[in-house]
Amino acid sequence: MTQTAPTKPSRADGEQKRFASLDPRTGEVIAHHPVHGEADVRAAVESARPAAVFWAGLGFDGRRTRLDAWRRLLVKRLDEFQTLISAETGKSADDARTELALVIDHLHWAARQAPKTLGKRKVRPGMLMYNHAATLEYLPLGVVGVIGPWNYPAFTPMGSIAYALAAGNAVVFKPSEFTPGVGVFLGATFAEVVPEHPVFQVVTGFGETGAALCAAGVDKLAFTGSTPTGRKVMASCAATLTPVLVECGGKDPLIVAEDADVRGAAEATVWGGIFNAGQTCAGVERVYVADAVYDEFVKLVVEKAKKLRPGGEPDADFGPITMPKQVEIIKSHVADALERGGRAVVGGLESIRPPYVEPVVLVDVPDDSTAVTDETFGPTLVLTRVADADEAVRRANSLPYGLGATVFSRNRGEELADKLRCGMVSVNSVLAYASVPGLPFGGVGDSGFGRIHGEDGLREFTYAHAVTRKRFAAALNPMTYERGSRTIRHVVRLVKVLYGR
Ligand code: NDP
């Protein structure tokens, strides 16, 4: 079957241009959505300004009531939402349900946690300012723009949307052209519980619509997508000094140490690399295995991966490659690995039958192959034999990417985790950090910067607001022209006594 990308707009100028969202399993049209241009996006941001004032004015309790109502509505309509996610991405029903379970858990956490993390609190004024009261609170930025990818069309952008809303901002969201319906569903359900003002709006279209959002004067732009697009977003936001949060791609390693539970590691490798057809930013792509357990590990991975089949039926092990042009990238990485002396122990080039790609497991692949250096975003795994876990750490840290990582070791798990240059690590399980709402999610290097989720994820959509209030006159006040030299002498003496020892 030939895979199709969303159709480019077909209507004449003057009318609202529209594009079709397609089911990647069948190529069938699911729905048509507007292509919002620059003027539409600016209008959305403008109308979000008063909405932001209304939303911030509700306070933490008022917002929590609304966000909890939204959560309950999403739970009530979970089956409908899951069907839409599966239709637009092709992912299996269970992968879509897992995604929604995480969305709902995070939404609950963000609404409940916001007052504790962001609310006004007292800060110790310190010895020199003992006569002042000091307070700190984190205030909403105003209007936050969110640009999301298609691979987790609900979970990934909600890492920004839910946290930005809980912090008191209005949001304008541009979903991927492959998953506009998921964005529209989120916006429509939110509007059911907050009908008064357009606190959360969705604009649809192609990359140009995203670019328009970057230039529309939002107070922060939260981008999740590929590293090359992340660079473009950052460059265009620089023109207006719009701050950015950039969550980009990865090439995440999994380390199997000499003392690992090899069976558990093989199970985690196969799931972490292949679920959602490998289209997971923090999915397992590279596996470094200590020599002592390598042969046993490879045998187990081969056994497990061979059993998995992609398909369009709801109970398939995993779905198609959502974005047609990704198939060529997957093919080129597998071909490069094989041309440079790698071997396929499961599948091979023949496994690539668009829109599906069957599992491919590669061994003996040189380090400079694109299958090792670049994000493949397919159900492929590269297994590499290393002398021991320390060599595994060195090789894991060798790429510019640094999103997540996994370590399997009975005794050295946390020690090895601490040596990995990346944002998140799961020890003896895979991707567990993404399901802990209290933990920040994000990368270093080419994987981006800033954090979604957790307390850092809430603060990301605020600015710190610090206030001091003088309670009584101090015996010594160096911050006035009335101070006299005696005051400064006393202050210096005090500093020497307090901090000089
Ligand atoms: P893209 O970078 O292609 O697109 C991401 C979003 O940016 C889409 O909504 C896209 O719109 C939009 N966009 C495209 N061009 C521009 C532009 N010039 N200005 C502003 N916005 C633009 O990524 P994918 O959608 O293909 O997503 C897959 C990537 O996302 C992978 O690299 C993956 O690793 C990464 N990712 C990272 C995550 C993380 O948390 N670190 C989580 C999930 C995915 P359109 O689709 O309409 O072109």
mmCIF file of N, CA and C in Angstrom, residues 53-145:
data_model
loop_
_atom_site.group_PDB
_atom_site.id
_atom_site.type_symbol
_atom_site.label_atom_id
_atom_site.label_comp_id
_atom_site.label_asym_id
_atom_site.label_seq_id
_atom_site.Cartn_x
_atom_site.Cartn_y
_atom_site.Cartn_z
ATOM 1 N N VAL A 53 -6.325 36.607 31.728
ATOM 2 C CA VAL A 53 -6.595 37.404 32.936
ATOM 3 C C VAL A 53 -7.724 36.739 33.739
ATOM 4 N N PHE A 54 -8.782 36.312 33.018
ATOM 5 C CA PHE A 54 -9.894 35.613 33.673
ATOM 6 C C PHE A 54 -9.384 34.350 34.377
ATOM 7 N N TRP A 55 -8.582 33.567 33.671
ATOM 8 C CA TRP A 55 -8.122 32.266 34.173
ATOM 9 C C TRP A 55 -7.210 32.449 35.386
ATOM 10 N N ALA A 56 -6.265 33.422 35.279
ATOM 11 C CA ALA A 56 -5.377 33.677 36.416
ATOM 12 C C ALA A 56 -6.201 34.135 37.620
ATOM 13 N N GLY A 57 -7.258 34.915 37.344
ATOM 14 C CA GLY A 57 -8.098 35.456 38.418
ATOM 15 C C GLY A 57 -8.887 34.385 39.167
ATOM 16 N N LEU A 58 -9.045 33.213 38.572
ATOM 17 C CA LEU A 58 -9.765 32.140 39.281
ATOM 18 C C LEU A 58 -8.979 31.617 40.475
ATOM 19 N N GLY A 59 -7.680 31.842 40.450
ATOM 20 C CA GLY A 59 -6.836 31.349 41.549
ATOM 21 C C GLY A 59 -6.643 29.836 41.440
ATOM 22 N N PHE A 60 -5.793 29.310 42.312
ATOM 23 C CA PHE A 60 -5.473 27.872 42.238
ATOM 24 C C PHE A 60 -6.722 27.009 42.438
ATOM 25 N N ASP A 61 -7.562 27.387 43.410
ATOM 26 C CA ASP A 61 -8.723 26.535 43.701
ATOM 27 C C ASP A 61 -9.716 26.529 42.546
ATOM 28 N N GLY A 62 -9.985 27.736 42.018
ATOM 29 C CA GLY A 62 -10.936 27.833 40.899
ATOM 30 C C GLY A 62 -10.428 27.056 39.692
ATOM 31 N N ARG A 63 -9.130 27.157 39.418
ATOM 32 C CA ARG A 63 -8.582 26.438 38.264
ATOM 33 C C ARG A 63 -8.600 24.931 38.509
ATOM 34 N N ARG A 64 -8.307 24.548 39.752
ATOM 35 C CA ARG A 64 -8.291 23.118 40.029
ATOM 36 C C ARG A 64 -9.682 22.512 39.816
ATOM 37 N N THR A 65 -10.720 23.240 40.246
ATOM 38 C CA THR A 65 -12.082 22.737 40.053
ATOM 39 C C THR A 65 -12.335 22.487 38.566
ATOM 40 N N ARG A 66 -11.937 23.448 37.715
ATOM 41 C CA ARG A 66 -12.174 23.305 36.267
ATOM 42 C C ARG A 66 -11.304 22.193 35.663
ATOM 43 N N LEU A 67 -10.027 22.156 36.081
ATOM 44 C CA LEU A 67 -9.138 21.126 35.516
ATOM 45 C C LEU A 67 -9.564 19.725 35.953
ATOM 46 N N ASP A 68 -10.092 19.624 37.182
ATOM 47 C CA ASP A 68 -10.594 18.319 37.629
ATOM 48 C C ASP A 68 -11.824 17.911 36.820
ATOM 49 N N ALA A 69 -12.662 18.910 36.502
ATOM 50 C CA ALA A 69 -13.859 18.606 35.690
ATOM 51 C C ALA A 69 -13.436 18.150 34.291
ATOM 52 N N TRP A 70 -12.405 18.791 33.761
ATOM 53 C CA TRP A 70 -11.893 18.396 32.435
ATOM 54 C C TRP A 70 -11.359 16.951 32.485
ATOM 55 N N ARG A 71 -10.616 16.669 33.553
ATOM 56 C CA ARG A 71 -10.066 15.308 33.711
ATOM 57 C C ARG A 71 -11.189 14.274 33.728
ATOM 58 N N ARG A 72 -12.247 14.570 34.511
ATOM 59 C CA ARG A 72 -13.355 13.601 34.589
ATOM 60 C C ARG A 72 -14.026 13.431 33.221
ATOM 61 N N LEU A 73 -14.133 14.535 32.481
ATOM 62 C CA LEU A 73 -14.745 14.453 31.146
ATOM 63 C C LEU A 73 -13.876 13.598 30.208
ATOM 64 N N LEU A 74 -12.558 13.779 30.305
ATOM 65 C CA LEU A 74 -11.662 12.968 29.460
ATOM 66 C C LEU A 74 -11.769 11.489 29.826
ATOM 67 N N VAL A 75 -11.913 11.201 31.120
ATOM 68 C CA VAL A 75 -12.072 9.798 31.550
ATOM 69 C C VAL A 75 -13.377 9.241 30.973
ATOM 70 N N LYS A 76 -14.449 10.058 31.061
ATOM 71 C CA LYS A 76 -15.759 9.607 30.570
ATOM 72 C C LYS A 76 -15.700 9.305 29.069
ATOM 73 N N ARG A 77 -14.941 10.105 28.336
ATOM 74 C CA ARG A 77 -14.909 9.934 26.880
ATOM 75 C C ARG A 77 -13.622 9.238 26.416
ATOM 76 N N LEU A 78 -13.051 8.441 27.319
ATOM 77 C CA LEU A 78 -11.757 7.804 27.027
ATOM 78 C C LEU A 78 -11.811 6.910 25.783
ATOM 79 N N ASP A 79 -12.894 6.135 25.638
ATOM 80 C CA ASP A 79 -12.951 5.206 24.491
ATOM 81 C C ASP A 79 -12.976 5.975 23.167
ATOM 82 N N GLU A 80 -13.785 7.052 23.164
ATOM 83 C CA GLU A 80 -13.886 7.871 21.951
ATOM 84 C C GLU A 80 -12.529 8.521 21.626
ATOM 85 N N PHE A 81 -11.862 9.002 22.684
ATOM 86 C CA PHE A 81 -10.572 9.661 22.501
ATOM 87 C C PHE A 81 -9.530 8.648 22.012
ATOM 88 N N GLN A 82 -9.562 7.466 22.612
ATOM 89 C CA GLN A 82 -8.608 6.421 22.192
ATOM 90 C C GLN A 82 -8.806 6.066 20.721
ATOM 91 N N THR A 83 -10.067 5.961 20.298
ATOM 92 C CA THR A 83 -10.348 5.603 18.896
ATOM 93 C C THR A 83 -9.790 6.677 17.965
ATOM 94 N N LEU A 84 -9.917 7.941 18.363
ATOM 95 C CA LEU A 84 -9.411 9.041 17.537
ATOM 96 C C LEU A 84 -7.878 9.010 17.464
ATOM 97 N N ILE A 85 -7.234 8.772 18.609
ATOM 98 C CA ILE A 85 -5.755 8.700 18.609
ATOM 99 C C ILE A 85 -5.301 7.543 17.715
ATOM 100 N N SER A 86 -5.961 6.397 17.852
ATOM 101 C CA SER A 86 -5.577 5.242 17.019
ATOM 102 C C SER A 86 -5.805 5.556 15.548
ATOM 103 N N ALA A 87 -6.895 6.260 15.229
ATOM 104 C CA ALA A 87 -7.188 6.560 13.824
ATOM 105 C C ALA A 87 -6.144 7.503 13.238
ATOM 106 N N GLU A 88 -5.748 8.525 13.995
ATOM 107 C CA GLU A 88 -4.820 9.510 13.416
ATOM 108 C C GLU A 88 -3.363 9.050 13.414
ATOM 109 N N THR A 89 -2.993 8.207 14.386
ATOM 110 C CA THR A 89 -1.594 7.752 14.435
ATOM 111 C C THR A 89 -1.446 6.321 13.930
ATOM 112 N N GLY A 90 -2.516 5.545 13.967
ATOM 113 C CA GLY A 90 -2.460 4.137 13.618
ATOM 114 C C GLY A 90 -2.054 3.266 14.792
ATOM 115 N N LYS A 91 -1.786 3.874 15.965
ATOM 116 C CA LYS A 91 -1.261 3.060 17.070
ATOM 117 C C LYS A 91 -2.324 2.115 17.609
ATOM 118 N N SER A 92 -1.891 1.027 18.212
ATOM 119 C CA SER A 92 -2.830 0.019 18.712
ATOM 120 C C SER A 92 -3.691 0.625 19.818
ATOM 121 N N ALA A 93 -4.841 -0.013 20.040
ATOM 122 C CA ALA A 93 -5.776 0.484 21.053
ATOM 123 C C ALA A 93 -5.085 0.537 22.416
ATOM 124 N N ASP A 94 -4.303 -0.493 22.736
ATOM 125 C CA ASP A 94 -3.675 -0.520 24.064
ATOM 126 C C ASP A 94 -2.586 0.551 24.199
ATOM 127 N N ASP A 95 -1.844 0.817 23.132
ATOM 128 C CA ASP A 95 -0.842 1.895 23.195
ATOM 129 C C ASP A 95 -1.543 3.241 23.397
ATOM 130 N N ALA A 96 -2.684 3.429 22.721
ATOM 131 C CA ALA A 96 -3.420 4.698 22.877
ATOM 132 C C ALA A 96 -4.020 4.808 24.277
ATOM 133 N N ARG A 97 -4.523 3.684 24.816
ATOM 134 C CA ARG A 97 -5.082 3.723 26.183
ATOM 135 C C ARG A 97 -3.978 4.034 27.199
ATOM 136 N N THR A 98 -2.801 3.441 26.993
ATOM 137 C CA THR A 98 -1.678 3.711 27.911
ATOM 138 C C THR A 98 -1.342 5.201 27.872
ATOM 139 N N GLU A 99 -1.323 5.762 26.676
ATOM 140 C CA GLU A 99 -1.035 7.194 26.535
ATOM 141 C C GLU A 99 -2.062 8.019 27.318
ATOM 142 N N LEU A 100 -3.347 7.648 27.193
ATOM 143 C CA LEU A 100 -4.387 8.440 27.862
ATOM 144 C C LEU A 100 -4.341 8.296 29.380
ATOM 145 N N ALA A 101 -3.978 7.105 29.849
ATOM 146 C CA ALA A 101 -3.851 6.921 31.306
ATOM 147 C C ALA A 101 -2.817 7.906 31.848
ATOM 148 N N LEU A 102 -1.714 8.078 31.109
ATOM 149 C CA LEU A 102 -0.663 9.009 31.549
ATOM 150 C C LEU A 102 -1.141 10.460 31.487
ATOM 151 N N VAL A 103 -1.878 10.800 30.429
ATOM 152 C CA VAL A 103 -2.412 12.167 30.297
ATOM 153 C C VAL A 103 -3.227 12.523 31.532
ATOM 154 N N ILE A 104 -4.111 11.591 31.917
ATOM 155 C CA ILE A 104 -5.057 11.864 32.999
ATOM 156 C C ILE A 104 -4.331 11.949 34.346
ATOM 157 N N ASP A 105 -3.358 11.079 34.540
ATOM 158 C CA ASP A 105 -2.583 11.097 35.780
ATOM 159 C C ASP A 105 -1.823 12.431 35.922
ATOM 160 N N HIS A 106 -1.212 12.877 34.832
ATOM 161 C CA HIS A 106 -0.460 14.137 34.875
ATOM 162 C C HIS A 106 -1.379 15.340 35.096
ATOM 163 N N LEU A 107 -2.546 15.320 34.451
ATOM 164 C CA LEU A 107 -3.483 16.438 34.606
ATOM 165 C C LEU A 107 -3.923 16.545 36.069
ATOM 166 N N HIS A 108 -4.187 15.408 36.679
ATOM 167 C CA HIS A 108 -4.578 15.377 38.088
ATOM 168 C C HIS A 108 -3.464 15.944 38.963
ATOM 169 N N TRP A 109 -2.242 15.504 38.702
ATOM 170 C CA TRP A 109 -1.108 15.909 39.537
ATOM 171 C C TRP A 109 -0.846 17.400 39.405
ATOM 172 N N ALA A 110 -0.850 17.897 38.159
ATOM 173 C CA ALA A 110 -0.506 19.315 37.932
ATOM 174 C C ALA A 110 -1.508 20.223 38.648
ATOM 175 N N ALA A 111 -2.807 19.897 38.552
ATOM 176 C CA ALA A 111 -3.832 20.749 39.177
ATOM 177 C C ALA A 111 -3.693 20.736 40.703
ATOM 178 N N ARG A 112 -3.369 19.552 41.250
ATOM 179 C CA ARG A 112 -3.272 19.435 42.708
ATOM 180 C C ARG A 112 -1.983 20.051 43.244
ATOM 181 N N GLN A 113 -0.906 19.915 42.473
ATOM 182 C CA GLN A 113 0.412 20.344 42.960
ATOM 183 C C GLN A 113 0.650 21.853 42.812
ATOM 184 N N ALA A 114 -0.022 22.477 41.837
ATOM 185 C CA ALA A 114 0.293 23.875 41.486
ATOM 186 C C ALA A 114 0.359 24.813 42.697
ATOM 187 N N PRO A 115 -0.650 24.820 43.598
ATOM 188 C CA PRO A 115 -0.550 25.785 44.708
ATOM 189 C C PRO A 115 0.657 25.528 45.606
ATOM 190 N N LYS A 116 1.023 24.256 45.783
ATOM 191 C CA LYS A 116 2.161 23.944 46.679
ATOM 192 C C LYS A 116 3.470 24.442 46.058
ATOM 193 N N THR A 117 3.625 24.285 44.756
ATOM 194 C CA THR A 117 4.891 24.656 44.112
ATOM 195 C C THR A 117 4.961 26.145 43.799
ATOM 196 N N LEU A 118 3.809 26.713 43.418
ATOM 197 C CA LEU A 118 3.840 28.073 42.873
ATOM 198 C C LEU A 118 3.292 29.130 43.820
ATOM 199 N N GLY A 119 2.510 28.691 44.814
ATOM 200 C CA GLY A 119 1.834 29.648 45.691
ATOM 201 C C GLY A 119 2.804 30.471 46.529
ATOM 202 N N LYS A 120 2.273 31.564 47.061
ATOM 203 C CA LYS A 120 3.111 32.500 47.833
ATOM 204 C C LYS A 120 3.662 31.815 49.079
ATOM 205 N N ARG A 121 4.934 32.013 49.327
ATOM 206 C CA ARG A 121 5.521 31.457 50.557
ATOM 207 C C ARG A 121 6.563 32.401 51.126
ATOM 208 N N LYS A 122 6.772 32.219 52.430
ATOM 209 C CA LYS A 122 7.759 33.060 53.110
ATOM 210 C C LYS A 122 9.157 32.534 52.828
ATOM 211 N N VAL A 123 10.104 33.455 52.735
ATOM 212 C CA VAL A 123 11.510 33.086 52.550
ATOM 213 C C VAL A 123 12.289 33.737 53.684
ATOM 214 N N ARG A 124 13.229 33.023 54.278
ATOM 215 C CA ARG A 124 14.040 33.615 55.358
ATOM 216 C C ARG A 124 14.800 34.824 54.826
ATOM 217 N N PRO A 125 14.718 35.959 55.499
ATOM 218 C CA PRO A 125 15.377 37.155 54.965
ATOM 219 C C PRO A 125 16.889 37.155 55.175
ATOM 220 N N GLY A 126 17.404 36.316 56.070
ATOM 221 C CA GLY A 126 18.847 36.301 56.318
ATOM 222 C C GLY A 126 19.224 37.298 57.402
ATOM 223 N N MET A 127 20.473 37.160 57.912
ATOM 224 C CA MET A 127 20.921 37.964 59.053
ATOM 225 C C MET A 127 20.928 39.458 58.760
ATOM 226 N N LEU A 128 21.421 39.827 57.569
ATOM 227 C CA LEU A 128 21.592 41.250 57.268
ATOM 228 C C LEU A 128 20.256 41.960 57.070
ATOM 229 N N MET A 129 19.214 41.215 56.696
ATOM 230 C CA MET A 129 17.914 41.825 56.408
ATOM 231 C C MET A 129 16.849 41.318 57.397
ATOM 232 N N TYR A 130 17.291 41.103 58.645
ATOM 233 C CA TYR A 130 16.409 40.491 59.659
ATOM 234 C C TYR A 130 15.138 41.297 59.913
ATOM 235 N N ASN A 131 15.157 42.584 59.565
ATOM 236 C CA ASN A 131 13.988 43.431 59.834
ATOM 237 C C ASN A 131 12.968 43.432 58.688
ATOM 238 N N HIS A 132 13.191 42.560 57.692
ATOM 239 C CA HIS A 132 12.271 42.486 56.552
ATOM 240 C C HIS A 132 11.549 41.141 56.543
ATOM 241 N N ALA A 133 10.331 41.154 55.970
ATOM 242 C CA ALA A 133 9.661 39.892 55.643
ATOM 243 C C ALA A 133 9.891 39.682 54.150
ATOM 244 N N ALA A 134 10.166 38.440 53.738
ATOM 245 C CA ALA A 134 10.406 38.172 52.310
ATOM 246 C C ALA A 134 9.428 37.104 51.835
ATOM 247 N N THR A 135 8.834 37.321 50.665
ATOM 248 C CA THR A 135 7.921 36.320 50.100
ATOM 249 C C THR A 135 8.271 36.069 48.639
ATOM 250 N N LEU A 136 7.930 34.870 48.208
ATOM 251 C CA LEU A 136 8.179 34.455 46.825
ATOM 252 C C LEU A 136 6.935 33.760 46.304
ATOM 253 N N GLU A 137 6.541 34.102 45.081
ATOM 254 C CA GLU A 137 5.491 33.328 44.417
ATOM 255 C C GLU A 137 5.824 33.259 42.936
ATOM 256 N N TYR A 138 5.221 32.295 42.259
ATOM 257 C CA TYR A 138 5.464 32.108 40.828
ATOM 258 C C TYR A 138 4.193 32.464 40.078
ATOM 259 N N LEU A 139 4.288 33.507 39.255
ATOM 260 C CA LEU A 139 3.103 34.036 38.573
ATOM 261 C C LEU A 139 3.037 33.559 37.123
ATOM 262 N N PRO A 140 1.814 33.412 36.598
ATOM 263 C CA PRO A 140 1.692 32.954 35.203
ATOM 264 C C PRO A 140 2.293 33.960 34.234
ATOM 265 N N LEU A 141 2.790 33.443 33.104
ATOM 266 C CA LEU A 141 3.414 34.311 32.104
ATOM 267 C C LEU A 141 2.384 35.069 31.286
ATOM 268 N N GLY A 142 1.218 34.456 31.081
ATOM 269 C CA GLY A 142 0.173 35.089 30.268
ATOM 270 C C GLY A 142 -0.372 34.107 29.254
ATOM 271 N N VAL A 143 0.115 34.209 27.999
ATOM 272 C CA VAL A 143 -0.352 33.302 26.939
ATOM 273 C C VAL A 143 0.832 32.425 26.506
ATOM 274 N N VAL A 144 0.646 31.124 26.602
ATOM 275 C CA VAL A 144 1.702 30.188 26.224
ATOM 276 C C VAL A 144 1.319 29.511 24.908
ATOM 277 N N GLY A 145 2.244 29.495 23.952
ATOM 278 C CA GLY A 145 2.044 28.756 22.703
ATOM 279 C C GLY A 145 2.640 27.367 22.859
#
